[in-house]
Amino acid sequence: MTILVTGATGQLGRLIIESLIERGADPQSIVAGARDVAKAADLGVRVARLDYTEPETVAAALEGVDTAILVSSSEVGQRVAQHQAVIDAAVAAGVSKFVYTSAPKATTSALVLAPEHKATEELIAASGLPAVILRNNWYSENYAADVARAAETGVIAAGVGEGRVASASRKDFADAAAVVALEDGHIGEVYELGGDVAWDYAHLAEVATELVGRPVEYRALAFDEQLAALQSAGLDEGTAGFVAALDAGIRDGALADTDGTLSRLIGRPTTPLIEGLRAAAA
Protein backbone atom coordinates (compact mmCIF):
# COMPACT_ATOMS: atom_id res chain seq x y z
CA MET A 1 0.00 0.00 0.00
CA THR A 2 1.36 3.40 -1.01
CA ILE A 3 0.50 6.37 1.20
CA LEU A 4 0.90 9.98 0.09
CA VAL A 5 1.08 12.79 2.65
CA THR A 6 0.61 16.31 1.30
CA GLY A 7 2.26 19.28 2.96
CA ALA A 8 4.94 16.86 4.10
CA THR A 9 7.46 19.50 5.10
CA GLY A 10 4.99 21.28 7.34
CA GLN A 11 4.83 20.67 11.07
CA LEU A 12 1.87 18.29 10.94
CA GLY A 13 2.89 16.55 7.73
CA ARG A 14 6.31 15.65 9.10
CA LEU A 15 4.78 14.21 12.24
CA ILE A 16 2.29 12.14 10.24
CA ILE A 17 5.14 10.58 8.28
CA GLU A 18 7.04 9.85 11.49
CA SER A 19 3.93 8.28 13.01
CA LEU A 20 3.29 6.11 9.95
CA ILE A 21 6.81 4.72 10.25
CA GLU A 22 6.50 4.26 14.01
CA ARG A 23 3.33 2.26 13.39
CA GLY A 24 5.01 -0.11 10.98
CA ALA A 25 4.63 1.42 7.54
CA ASP A 26 7.51 0.70 5.16
CA PRO A 27 9.24 4.04 4.53
CA GLN A 28 9.46 3.15 0.84
CA SER A 29 5.67 2.87 0.73
CA ILE A 30 5.30 6.48 1.90
CA VAL A 31 5.41 9.42 -0.50
CA ALA A 32 6.12 12.88 0.90
CA GLY A 33 4.37 15.46 -1.24
CA ALA A 34 6.19 18.78 -0.97
CA ARG A 35 6.42 22.04 -2.86
CA ASP A 36 10.16 22.16 -2.14
CA VAL A 37 11.49 18.61 -2.42
CA ALA A 38 14.86 19.59 -0.94
CA LYS A 39 13.16 20.32 2.38
CA ALA A 40 11.77 16.76 2.43
CA ALA A 41 15.07 15.03 1.80
CA ASP A 42 15.61 14.27 5.50
CA LEU A 43 12.29 12.43 5.93
CA GLY A 44 13.68 9.06 4.88
CA VAL A 45 10.81 8.33 2.49
CA ARG A 46 10.09 8.76 -1.21
CA VAL A 47 9.57 12.39 -2.21
CA ALA A 48 7.40 13.87 -4.95
CA ARG A 49 7.05 17.50 -5.91
CA LEU A 50 3.49 18.58 -5.12
CA ASP A 51 2.41 22.18 -5.46
CA TYR A 52 -1.29 22.75 -4.80
CA THR A 53 -1.28 25.54 -7.40
CA GLU A 54 0.20 23.32 -10.14
CA PRO A 55 -2.31 20.53 -10.84
CA GLU A 56 0.12 18.62 -13.04
CA THR A 57 2.46 18.12 -10.07
CA VAL A 58 -0.46 16.93 -7.93
CA ALA A 59 -1.53 14.41 -10.56
CA ALA A 60 2.01 13.08 -10.96
CA ALA A 61 2.50 12.74 -7.20
CA LEU A 62 -0.72 10.72 -6.85
CA GLU A 63 0.07 8.17 -9.55
CA GLY A 64 0.00 4.69 -8.02
CA VAL A 65 -1.14 5.97 -4.60
CA ASP A 66 -3.59 3.87 -2.60
CA THR A 67 -4.13 6.17 0.38
CA ALA A 68 -3.86 9.96 0.29
CA ILE A 69 -3.68 12.15 3.37
CA LEU A 70 -4.61 15.71 2.47
CA VAL A 71 -3.16 17.98 5.14
CA SER A 72 -5.20 21.13 4.70
CA SER A 73 -3.42 24.03 3.08
CA SER A 74 -2.23 26.84 5.33
CA GLU A 75 -3.14 29.53 2.77
CA VAL A 76 -6.40 30.95 4.07
CA GLY A 77 -8.61 32.13 1.24
CA GLN A 78 -7.00 29.80 -1.30
CA ARG A 79 -7.64 26.45 0.34
CA VAL A 80 -10.71 25.34 -1.58
CA ALA A 81 -9.12 25.62 -5.03
CA GLN A 82 -5.92 24.01 -3.78
CA HIS A 83 -7.79 21.14 -2.16
CA GLN A 84 -9.89 20.69 -5.31
CA ALA A 85 -6.70 19.94 -7.25
CA VAL A 86 -5.82 17.13 -4.84
CA ILE A 87 -9.35 15.72 -4.83
CA ASP A 88 -9.52 15.69 -8.64
CA ALA A 89 -6.13 13.98 -8.89
CA ALA A 90 -7.12 11.41 -6.26
CA VAL A 91 -10.26 10.53 -8.22
CA ALA A 92 -8.28 10.17 -11.44
CA ALA A 93 -5.69 7.98 -9.69
CA GLY A 94 -8.32 5.68 -8.20
CA VAL A 95 -7.26 6.33 -4.60
CA SER A 96 -8.95 3.82 -2.29
CA LYS A 97 -8.78 5.89 0.91
CA PHE A 98 -8.74 9.67 1.20
CA VAL A 99 -8.02 11.27 4.58
CA TYR A 100 -8.62 14.99 5.13
CA THR A 101 -7.63 17.14 8.12
CA SER A 102 -10.60 19.45 8.62
CA ALA A 103 -11.85 21.82 11.34
CA PRO A 104 -14.16 21.20 14.33
CA LYS A 105 -17.81 20.86 13.30
CA ALA A 106 -16.83 22.22 9.91
CA THR A 107 -20.25 21.94 8.33
CA THR A 108 -22.14 23.72 11.12
CA SER A 109 -19.59 25.88 12.96
CA ALA A 110 -19.67 29.67 12.93
CA LEU A 111 -15.88 29.68 13.35
CA VAL A 112 -14.32 32.03 10.81
CA LEU A 113 -12.06 29.24 9.53
CA ALA A 114 -14.87 26.75 9.00
CA PRO A 115 -16.28 27.73 5.56
CA GLU A 116 -13.24 26.60 3.56
CA HIS A 117 -13.20 23.27 5.39
CA LYS A 118 -16.95 22.88 4.89
CA ALA A 119 -16.52 23.51 1.17
CA THR A 120 -13.69 20.98 1.00
CA GLU A 121 -15.72 18.32 2.80
CA GLU A 122 -18.55 18.92 0.33
CA LEU A 123 -16.14 18.52 -2.60
CA ILE A 124 -14.86 15.25 -1.15
CA ALA A 125 -18.40 13.95 -0.69
CA ALA A 126 -19.37 14.94 -4.24
CA SER A 127 -16.26 13.25 -5.65
CA GLY A 128 -17.28 9.83 -4.38
CA LEU A 129 -13.85 9.20 -2.87
CA PRO A 130 -13.80 6.65 -0.02
CA ALA A 131 -12.95 9.17 2.67
CA VAL A 132 -12.20 9.70 6.34
CA ILE A 133 -12.64 13.21 7.75
CA LEU A 134 -10.54 14.23 10.73
CA ARG A 135 -11.91 17.42 12.28
CA ASN A 136 -8.91 18.56 14.29
CA ASN A 137 -9.30 20.94 17.21
CA TRP A 138 -6.56 23.48 17.94
CA TYR A 139 -2.93 22.45 18.34
CA SER A 140 -1.60 23.17 21.82
CA GLU A 141 1.55 24.48 20.14
CA ASN A 142 -0.54 27.37 18.78
CA TYR A 143 -0.16 28.96 22.22
CA ALA A 144 3.64 28.82 22.42
CA ALA A 145 3.94 32.43 21.24
CA ASP A 146 1.43 33.60 23.89
CA VAL A 147 3.49 31.90 26.58
CA ALA A 148 6.71 33.39 25.25
CA ARG A 149 5.21 36.89 25.32
CA ALA A 150 3.90 36.27 28.82
CA ALA A 151 7.46 35.69 29.99
CA GLU A 152 8.03 39.39 29.26
CA THR A 153 4.63 40.89 30.05
CA GLY A 154 3.13 38.63 32.71
CA VAL A 155 -0.16 38.78 30.78
CA ILE A 156 -2.10 36.67 28.30
CA ALA A 157 -4.79 38.90 26.81
CA ALA A 158 -7.53 37.52 24.57
CA GLY A 159 -11.13 38.03 23.58
CA VAL A 160 -12.28 34.51 24.44
CA GLY A 161 -14.11 35.29 27.68
CA GLU A 162 -14.56 32.02 29.56
CA GLY A 163 -14.45 29.93 26.40
CA ARG A 164 -12.69 26.59 26.48
CA VAL A 165 -10.34 24.85 24.06
CA ALA A 166 -10.02 21.07 23.77
CA SER A 167 -6.55 21.26 22.28
CA ALA A 168 -4.07 18.44 21.79
CA SER A 169 -0.52 18.28 20.53
CA ARG A 170 0.28 18.03 16.84
CA LYS A 171 1.75 14.61 17.61
CA ASP A 172 -1.65 13.45 18.90
CA PHE A 173 -3.40 14.54 15.71
CA ALA A 174 -0.60 13.09 13.56
CA ASP A 175 -1.01 9.74 15.29
CA ALA A 176 -4.74 9.80 14.53
CA ALA A 177 -4.05 10.42 10.84
CA ALA A 178 -1.59 7.52 10.77
CA VAL A 179 -4.06 5.20 12.51
CA VAL A 180 -6.91 5.82 10.07
CA ALA A 181 -4.54 5.58 7.11
CA LEU A 182 -3.15 2.21 8.18
CA GLU A 183 -6.20 0.55 9.72
CA ASP A 184 -9.31 -0.79 8.02
CA GLY A 185 -12.77 0.21 9.16
CA HIS A 186 -12.56 4.00 9.10
CA ILE A 187 -13.87 4.85 5.64
CA GLY A 188 -17.04 6.92 5.82
CA GLU A 189 -16.31 8.20 9.31
CA VAL A 190 -16.22 11.85 10.36
CA TYR A 191 -14.20 12.11 13.55
CA GLU A 192 -14.42 15.14 15.84
CA LEU A 193 -10.97 15.13 17.43
CA GLY A 194 -9.96 17.04 20.54
CA GLY A 195 -7.87 16.71 23.65
CA ASP A 196 -9.16 14.90 26.72
CA VAL A 197 -9.42 18.20 28.62
CA ALA A 198 -11.16 21.39 27.52
CA TRP A 199 -9.25 24.15 29.32
CA ASP A 200 -9.97 27.87 29.73
CA TYR A 201 -7.55 30.76 29.48
CA ALA A 202 -7.25 31.05 33.25
CA HIS A 203 -5.71 27.58 33.11
CA LEU A 204 -3.50 28.66 30.20
CA ALA A 205 -2.21 31.46 32.42
CA GLU A 206 -1.52 28.94 35.20
CA VAL A 207 0.40 26.76 32.76
CA ALA A 208 2.35 29.78 31.52
CA THR A 209 3.17 30.73 35.12
CA GLU A 210 4.78 27.32 35.65
CA LEU A 211 6.61 27.33 32.34
CA VAL A 212 8.08 30.83 32.46
CA GLY A 213 8.72 31.02 36.19
CA ARG A 214 6.82 34.24 36.87
CA PRO A 215 3.17 35.05 37.62
CA VAL A 216 1.03 35.27 34.52
CA GLU A 217 -2.56 36.52 34.50
CA TYR A 218 -5.30 36.13 31.93
CA ARG A 219 -6.85 39.44 30.86
CA ALA A 220 -10.20 39.12 29.11
CA LEU A 221 -10.78 41.68 26.35
CA ALA A 222 -14.02 42.84 24.77
CA PHE A 223 -14.14 42.41 20.98
CA ASP A 224 -13.57 46.09 20.17
CA GLU A 225 -10.86 46.33 22.81
CA GLN A 226 -9.02 43.36 21.33
CA LEU A 227 -9.40 44.72 17.81
CA ALA A 228 -7.83 48.00 18.85
CA ALA A 229 -5.01 46.24 20.70
CA LEU A 230 -4.18 44.07 17.69
CA GLN A 231 -4.09 47.05 15.37
CA SER A 232 -1.92 48.96 17.84
CA ALA A 233 0.45 45.99 17.76
CA GLY A 234 0.84 46.44 14.00
CA LEU A 235 -1.74 44.13 12.46
CA ASP A 236 -3.68 45.48 9.51
CA GLU A 237 -7.43 45.85 9.89
CA GLY A 238 -8.28 42.62 8.04
CA THR A 239 -5.83 40.45 9.99
CA ALA A 240 -6.83 41.99 13.30
CA GLY A 241 -10.49 41.33 12.50
CA PHE A 242 -9.71 37.73 11.59
CA VAL A 243 -7.86 37.08 14.87
CA ALA A 244 -10.58 38.76 16.91
CA ALA A 245 -13.23 36.71 15.10
CA LEU A 246 -11.35 33.51 15.94
CA ASP A 247 -11.35 34.46 19.61
CA ALA A 248 -15.06 35.28 19.42
CA GLY A 249 -15.65 31.79 18.09
CA ILE A 250 -13.75 30.30 21.03
CA ARG A 251 -15.76 32.47 23.40
CA ASP A 252 -18.93 31.06 21.89
CA GLY A 253 -17.82 27.45 22.39
CA ALA A 254 -16.56 26.47 18.93
CA LEU A 255 -13.58 24.55 20.35
CA ALA A 256 -14.94 23.37 23.68
CA ASP A 257 -16.28 19.91 22.88
CA THR A 258 -14.37 16.74 23.66
CA ASP A 259 -15.66 13.19 23.84
CA GLY A 260 -12.50 11.11 23.97
CA THR A 261 -12.53 10.10 20.30
CA LEU A 262 -8.94 11.20 19.74
CA SER A 263 -7.53 9.29 22.70
CA ARG A 264 -9.51 6.19 21.69
CA LEU A 265 -8.15 6.35 18.15
CA ILE A 266 -4.52 6.71 19.20
CA GLY A 267 -4.75 4.27 22.11
CA ARG A 268 -3.48 6.61 24.82
CA PRO A 269 -4.45 9.80 26.64
CA THR A 270 -3.89 13.00 24.71
CA THR A 271 -0.92 15.17 25.63
CA PRO A 272 -1.64 17.61 28.48
CA LEU A 273 -1.47 21.29 27.56
CA ILE A 274 1.59 21.94 29.69
CA GLU A 275 3.51 19.05 28.16
CA GLY A 276 2.68 20.14 24.64
CA LEU A 277 3.85 23.67 25.34
CA ARG A 278 6.95 22.50 27.18
CA ALA A 279 7.94 20.39 24.19
CA ALA A 280 7.27 23.28 21.82
CA ALA A 281 9.62 25.50 23.82
CA ALA A 282 12.40 22.91 23.97
PDB file of N, CA, C and O in Angstrom, residues 128-169:
ATOM      1  N   GLY A 128     -17.105  11.266  -4.540  1.00  0.00           N
ATOM      2  CA  GLY A 128     -17.284   9.829  -4.376  1.00  0.00           C
ATOM      3  C   GLY A 128     -16.077   9.111  -3.824  1.00  0.00           C
ATOM      4  O   GLY A 128     -16.076   7.877  -3.728  1.00  0.00           O
ATOM      5  N   LEU A 129     -15.042   9.836  -3.444  1.00  0.00           N
ATOM      6  CA  LEU A 129     -13.854   9.197  -2.875  1.00  0.00           C
ATOM      7  C   LEU A 129     -14.195   8.490  -1.563  1.00  0.00           C
ATOM      8  O   LEU A 129     -14.959   9.020  -0.751  1.00  0.00           O
ATOM      9  N   PRO A 130     -13.644   7.306  -1.318  1.00  0.00           N
ATOM     10  CA  PRO A 130     -13.800   6.648  -0.018  1.00  0.00           C
ATOM     11  C   PRO A 130     -12.984   7.442   1.007  1.00  0.00           C
ATOM     12  O   PRO A 130     -11.753   7.419   0.970  1.00  0.00           O
ATOM     13  N   ALA A 131     -13.645   8.160   1.877  1.00  0.00           N
ATOM     14  CA  ALA A 131     -12.947   9.168   2.671  1.00  0.00           C
ATOM     15  C   ALA A 131     -13.116   8.985   4.169  1.00  0.00           C
ATOM     16  O   ALA A 131     -14.076   8.373   4.644  1.00  0.00           O
ATOM     17  N   VAL A 132     -12.144   9.556   4.887  1.00  0.00           N
ATOM     18  CA  VAL A 132     -12.195   9.697   6.342  1.00  0.00           C
ATOM     19  C   VAL A 132     -11.927  11.164   6.638  1.00  0.00           C
ATOM     20  O   VAL A 132     -10.926  11.716   6.174  1.00  0.00           O
ATOM     21  N   ILE A 133     -12.807  11.790   7.403  1.00  0.00           N
ATOM     22  CA  ILE A 133     -12.641  13.207   7.748  1.00  0.00           C
ATOM     23  C   ILE A 133     -12.196  13.313   9.192  1.00  0.00           C
ATOM     24  O   ILE A 133     -12.849  12.791  10.103  1.00  0.00           O
ATOM     25  N   LEU A 134     -11.082  13.994   9.395  1.00  0.00           N
ATOM     26  CA  LEU A 134     -10.543  14.233  10.734  1.00  0.00           C
ATOM     27  C   LEU A 134     -10.708  15.710  11.056  1.00  0.00           C
ATOM     28  O   LEU A 134      -9.992  16.562  10.508  1.00  0.00           O
ATOM     29  N   ARG A 135     -11.661  16.020  11.919  1.00  0.00           N
ATOM     30  CA  ARG A 135     -11.913  17.416  12.284  1.00  0.00           C
ATOM     31  C   ARG A 135     -11.074  17.772  13.504  1.00  0.00           C
ATOM     32  O   ARG A 135     -11.487  17.607  14.652  1.00  0.00           O
ATOM     33  N   ASN A 136      -9.879  18.279  13.232  1.00  0.00           N
ATOM     34  CA  ASN A 136      -8.910  18.557  14.288  1.00  0.00           C
ATOM     35  C   ASN A 136      -9.217  19.846  15.038  1.00  0.00           C
ATOM     36  O   ASN A 136      -9.408  20.905  14.428  1.00  0.00           O
ATOM     37  N   ASN A 137      -9.240  19.754  16.360  1.00  0.00           N
ATOM     38  CA  ASN A 137      -9.302  20.938  17.212  1.00  0.00           C
ATOM     39  C   ASN A 137      -7.959  21.672  17.136  1.00  0.00           C
ATOM     40  O   ASN A 137      -7.069  21.301  16.363  1.00  0.00           O
ATOM     41  N   TRP A 138      -7.779  22.682  17.960  1.00  0.00           N
ATOM     42  CA  TRP A 138      -6.561  23.482  17.940  1.00  0.00           C
ATOM     43  C   TRP A 138      -5.351  22.665  18.392  1.00  0.00           C
ATOM     44  O   TRP A 138      -5.460  21.767  19.223  1.00  0.00           O
ATOM     45  N   TYR A 139      -4.191  23.023  17.862  1.00  0.00           N
ATOM     46  CA  TYR A 139      -2.934  22.454  18.343  1.00  0.00           C
ATOM     47  C   TYR A 139      -2.508  23.214  19.592  1.00  0.00           C
ATOM     48  O   TYR A 139      -2.506  24.457  19.608  1.00  0.00           O
ATOM     49  N   SER A 140      -2.096  22.493  20.612  1.00  0.00           N
ATOM     50  CA  SER A 140      -1.600  23.167  21.823  1.00  0.00           C
ATOM     51  C   SER A 140      -0.429  24.081  21.495  1.00  0.00           C
ATOM     52  O   SER A 140      -0.260  25.144  22.109  1.00  0.00           O
ATOM     53  N   GLU A 141       0.377  23.684  20.508  1.00  0.00           N
ATOM     54  CA  GLU A 141       1.549  24.477  20.136  1.00  0.00           C
ATOM     55  C   GLU A 141       1.174  25.862  19.618  1.00  0.00           C
ATOM     56  O   GLU A 141       2.020  26.768  19.568  1.00  0.00           O
ATOM     57  N   ASN A 142      -0.089  26.049  19.237  1.00  0.00           N
ATOM     58  CA  ASN A 142      -0.535  27.375  18.784  1.00  0.00           C
ATOM     59  C   ASN A 142      -0.317  28.438  19.855  1.00  0.00           C
ATOM     60  O   ASN A 142      -0.243  29.638  19.542  1.00  0.00           O
ATOM     61  N   TYR A 143      -0.237  28.009  21.114  1.00  0.00           N
ATOM     62  CA  TYR A 143      -0.158  28.957  22.223  1.00  0.00           C
ATOM     63  C   TYR A 143       1.264  29.203  22.703  1.00  0.00           C
ATOM     64  O   TYR A 143       1.480  29.924  23.677  1.00  0.00           O
ATOM     65  N   ALA A 144       2.247  28.633  22.007  1.00  0.00           N
ATOM     66  CA  ALA A 144       3.637  28.819  22.415  1.00  0.00           C
ATOM     67  C   ALA A 144       4.044  30.294  22.372  1.00  0.00           C
ATOM     68  O   ALA A 144       4.760  30.779  23.256  1.00  0.00           O
ATOM     69  N   ALA A 145       3.575  31.007  21.356  1.00  0.00           N
ATOM     70  CA  ALA A 145       3.938  32.430  21.243  1.00  0.00           C
ATOM     71  C   ALA A 145       3.313  33.242  22.371  1.00  0.00           C
ATOM     72  O   ALA A 145       3.943  34.176  22.896  1.00  0.00           O
ATOM     73  N   ASP A 146       2.071  32.901  22.770  1.00  0.00           N
ATOM     74  CA  ASP A 146       1.432  33.599  23.889  1.00  0.00           C
ATOM     75  C   ASP A 146       2.224  33.404  25.172  1.00  0.00           C
ATOM     76  O   ASP A 146       2.399  34.344  25.961  1.00  0.00           O
ATOM     77  N   VAL A 147       2.700  32.182  25.374  1.00  0.00           N
ATOM     78  CA  VAL A 147       3.487  31.901  26.583  1.00  0.00           C
ATOM     79  C   VAL A 147       4.812  32.641  26.538  1.00  0.00           C
ATOM     80  O   VAL A 147       5.256  33.215  27.542  1.00  0.00           O
ATOM     81  N   ALA A 148       5.444  32.674  25.377  1.00  0.00           N
ATOM     82  CA  ALA A 148       6.714  33.386  25.247  1.00  0.00           C
ATOM     83  C   ALA A 148       6.542  34.872  25.538  1.00  0.00           C
ATOM     84  O   ALA A 148       7.375  35.488  26.223  1.00  0.00           O
ATOM     85  N   ARG A 149       5.464  35.468  25.036  1.00  0.00           N
ATOM     86  CA  ARG A 149       5.211  36.887  25.321  1.00  0.00           C
ATOM     87  C   ARG A 149       4.929  37.103  26.805  1.00  0.00           C
ATOM     88  O   ARG A 149       5.342  38.102  27.390  1.00  0.00           O
ATOM     89  N   ALA A 150       4.239  36.143  27.405  1.00  0.00           N
ATOM     90  CA  ALA A 150       3.903  36.270  28.823  1.00  0.00           C
ATOM     91  C   ALA A 150       5.144  36.268  29.704  1.00  0.00           C
ATOM     92  O   ALA A 150       5.127  36.814  30.809  1.00  0.00           O
ATOM     93  N   ALA A 151       6.213  35.663  29.222  1.00  0.00           N
ATOM     94  CA  ALA A 151       7.462  35.689  29.986  1.00  0.00           C
ATOM     95  C   ALA A 151       7.970  37.115  30.154  1.00  0.00           C
ATOM     96  O   ALA A 151       8.644  37.442  31.139  1.00  0.00           O
ATOM     97  N   GLU A 152       7.613  37.989  29.196  1.00  0.00           N
ATOM     98  CA  GLU A 152       8.028  39.392  29.259  1.00  0.00           C
ATOM     99  C   GLU A 152       6.975  40.276  29.907  1.00  0.00           C
ATOM    100  O   GLU A 152       7.301  41.194  30.668  1.00  0.00           O
ATOM    101  N   THR A 153       5.702  39.980  29.628  1.00  0.00           N
ATOM    102  CA  THR A 153       4.630  40.893  30.053  1.00  0.00           C
ATOM    103  C   THR A 153       3.890  40.451  31.302  1.00  0.00           C
ATOM    104  O   THR A 153       3.257  41.272  31.974  1.00  0.00           O
ATOM    105  N   GLY A 154       3.900  39.153  31.582  1.00  0.00           N
ATOM    106  CA  GLY A 154       3.128  38.633  32.709  1.00  0.00           C
ATOM    107  C   GLY A 154       1.632  38.574  32.420  1.00  0.00           C
ATOM    108  O   GLY A 154       0.839  38.371  33.339  1.00  0.00           O
ATOM    109  N   VAL A 155       1.254  38.718  31.138  1.00  0.00           N
ATOM    110  CA  VAL A 155      -0.162  38.779  30.778  1.00  0.00           C
ATOM    111  C   VAL A 155      -0.422  37.949  29.526  1.00  0.00           C
ATOM    112  O   VAL A 155       0.384  37.951  28.586  1.00  0.00           O
ATOM    113  N   ILE A 156      -1.542  37.242  29.531  1.00  0.00           N
ATOM    114  CA  ILE A 156      -2.104  36.667  28.304  1.00  0.00           C
ATOM    115  C   ILE A 156      -3.457  37.338  28.118  1.00  0.00           C
ATOM    116  O   ILE A 156      -4.364  37.170  28.941  1.00  0.00           O
ATOM    117  N   ALA A 157      -3.559  38.145  27.077  1.00  0.00           N
ATOM    118  CA  ALA A 157      -4.787  38.900  26.811  1.00  0.00           C
ATOM    119  C   ALA A 157      -5.478  38.316  25.588  1.00  0.00           C
ATOM    120  O   ALA A 157      -4.838  38.053  24.566  1.00  0.00           O
ATOM    121  N   ALA A 158      -6.785  38.105  25.687  1.00  0.00           N
ATOM    122  CA  ALA A 158      -7.527  37.522  24.571  1.00  0.00           C
ATOM    123  C   ALA A 158      -9.004  37.857  24.706  1.00  0.00           C
ATOM    124  O   ALA A 158      -9.484  38.202  25.790  1.00  0.00           O
ATOM    125  N   GLY A 159      -9.708  37.709  23.605  1.00  0.00           N
ATOM    126  CA  GLY A 159     -11.134  38.033  23.583  1.00  0.00           C
ATOM    127  C   GLY A 159     -12.008  36.794  23.657  1.00  0.00           C
ATOM    128  O   GLY A 159     -13.082  36.761  23.064  1.00  0.00           O
ATOM    129  N   VAL A 160     -11.564  35.784  24.400  1.00  0.00           N
ATOM    130  CA  VAL A 160     -12.277  34.506  24.439  1.00  0.00           C
ATOM    131  C   VAL A 160     -13.221  34.377  25.632  1.00  0.00           C
ATOM    132  O   VAL A 160     -13.905  33.365  25.773  1.00  0.00           O
ATOM    133  N   GLY A 161     -13.259  35.373  26.496  1.00  0.00           N
ATOM    134  CA  GLY A 161     -14.110  35.286  27.677  1.00  0.00           C
ATOM    135  C   GLY A 161     -13.762  34.070  28.507  1.00  0.00           C
ATOM    136  O   GLY A 161     -12.596  33.839  28.845  1.00  0.00           O
ATOM    137  N   GLU A 162     -14.779  33.252  28.813  1.00  0.00           N
ATOM    138  CA  GLU A 162     -14.563  32.017  29.562  1.00  0.00           C
ATOM    139  C   GLU A 162     -14.603  30.788  28.649  1.00  0.00           C
ATOM    140  O   GLU A 162     -14.770  29.659  29.112  1.00  0.00           O
ATOM    141  N   GLY A 163     -14.424  31.023  27.364  1.00  0.00           N
ATOM    142  CA  GLY A 163     -14.450  29.928  26.396  1.00  0.00           C
ATOM    143  C   GLY A 163     -13.358  28.906  26.657  1.00  0.00           C
ATOM    144  O   GLY A 163     -12.306  29.226  27.209  1.00  0.00           O
ATOM    145  N   ARG A 164     -13.635  27.681  26.261  1.00  0.00           N
ATOM    146  CA  ARG A 164     -12.693  26.590  26.477  1.00  0.00           C
ATOM    147  C   ARG A 164     -12.177  26.029  25.157  1.00  0.00           C
ATOM    148  O   ARG A 164     -12.847  26.128  24.119  1.00  0.00           O
ATOM    149  N   VAL A 165     -10.993  25.413  25.236  1.00  0.00           N
ATOM    150  CA  VAL A 165     -10.336  24.848  24.056  1.00  0.00           C
ATOM    151  C   VAL A 165      -9.916  23.423  24.368  1.00  0.00           C
ATOM    152  O   VAL A 165      -9.156  23.190  25.306  1.00  0.00           O
ATOM    153  N   ALA A 166     -10.403  22.479  23.591  1.00  0.00           N
ATOM    154  CA  ALA A 166     -10.017  21.073  23.767  1.00  0.00           C
ATOM    155  C   ALA A 166      -8.833  20.772  22.858  1.00  0.00           C
ATOM    156  O   ALA A 166      -8.906  19.969  21.923  1.00  0.00           O
ATOM    157  N   SER A 167      -7.720  21.416  23.136  1.00  0.00           N
ATOM    158  CA  SER A 167      -6.549  21.262  22.279  1.00  0.00           C
ATOM    159  C   SER A 167      -5.825  19.952  22.565  1.00  0.00           C
ATOM    160  O   SER A 167      -6.011  19.309  23.602  1.00  0.00           O
ATOM    161  N   ALA A 168      -4.974  19.570  21.627  1.00  0.00           N
ATOM    162  CA  ALA A 168      -4.071  18.438  21.795  1.00  0.00           C
ATOM    163  C   ALA A 168      -2.801  18.783  21.033  1.00  0.00           C
ATOM    164  O   ALA A 168      -2.760  19.756  20.281  1.00  0.00           O
ATOM    165  N   SER A 169      -1.772  17.993  21.225  1.00  0.00           N
ATOM    166  CA  SER A 169      -0.518  18.282  20.535  1.00  0.00           C
ATOM    167  C   SER A 169      -0.606  17.863  19.075  1.00  0.00           C
ATOM    168  O   SER A 169      -1.427  17.008  18.696  1.00  0.00           O
TER     169      SER A 169
END
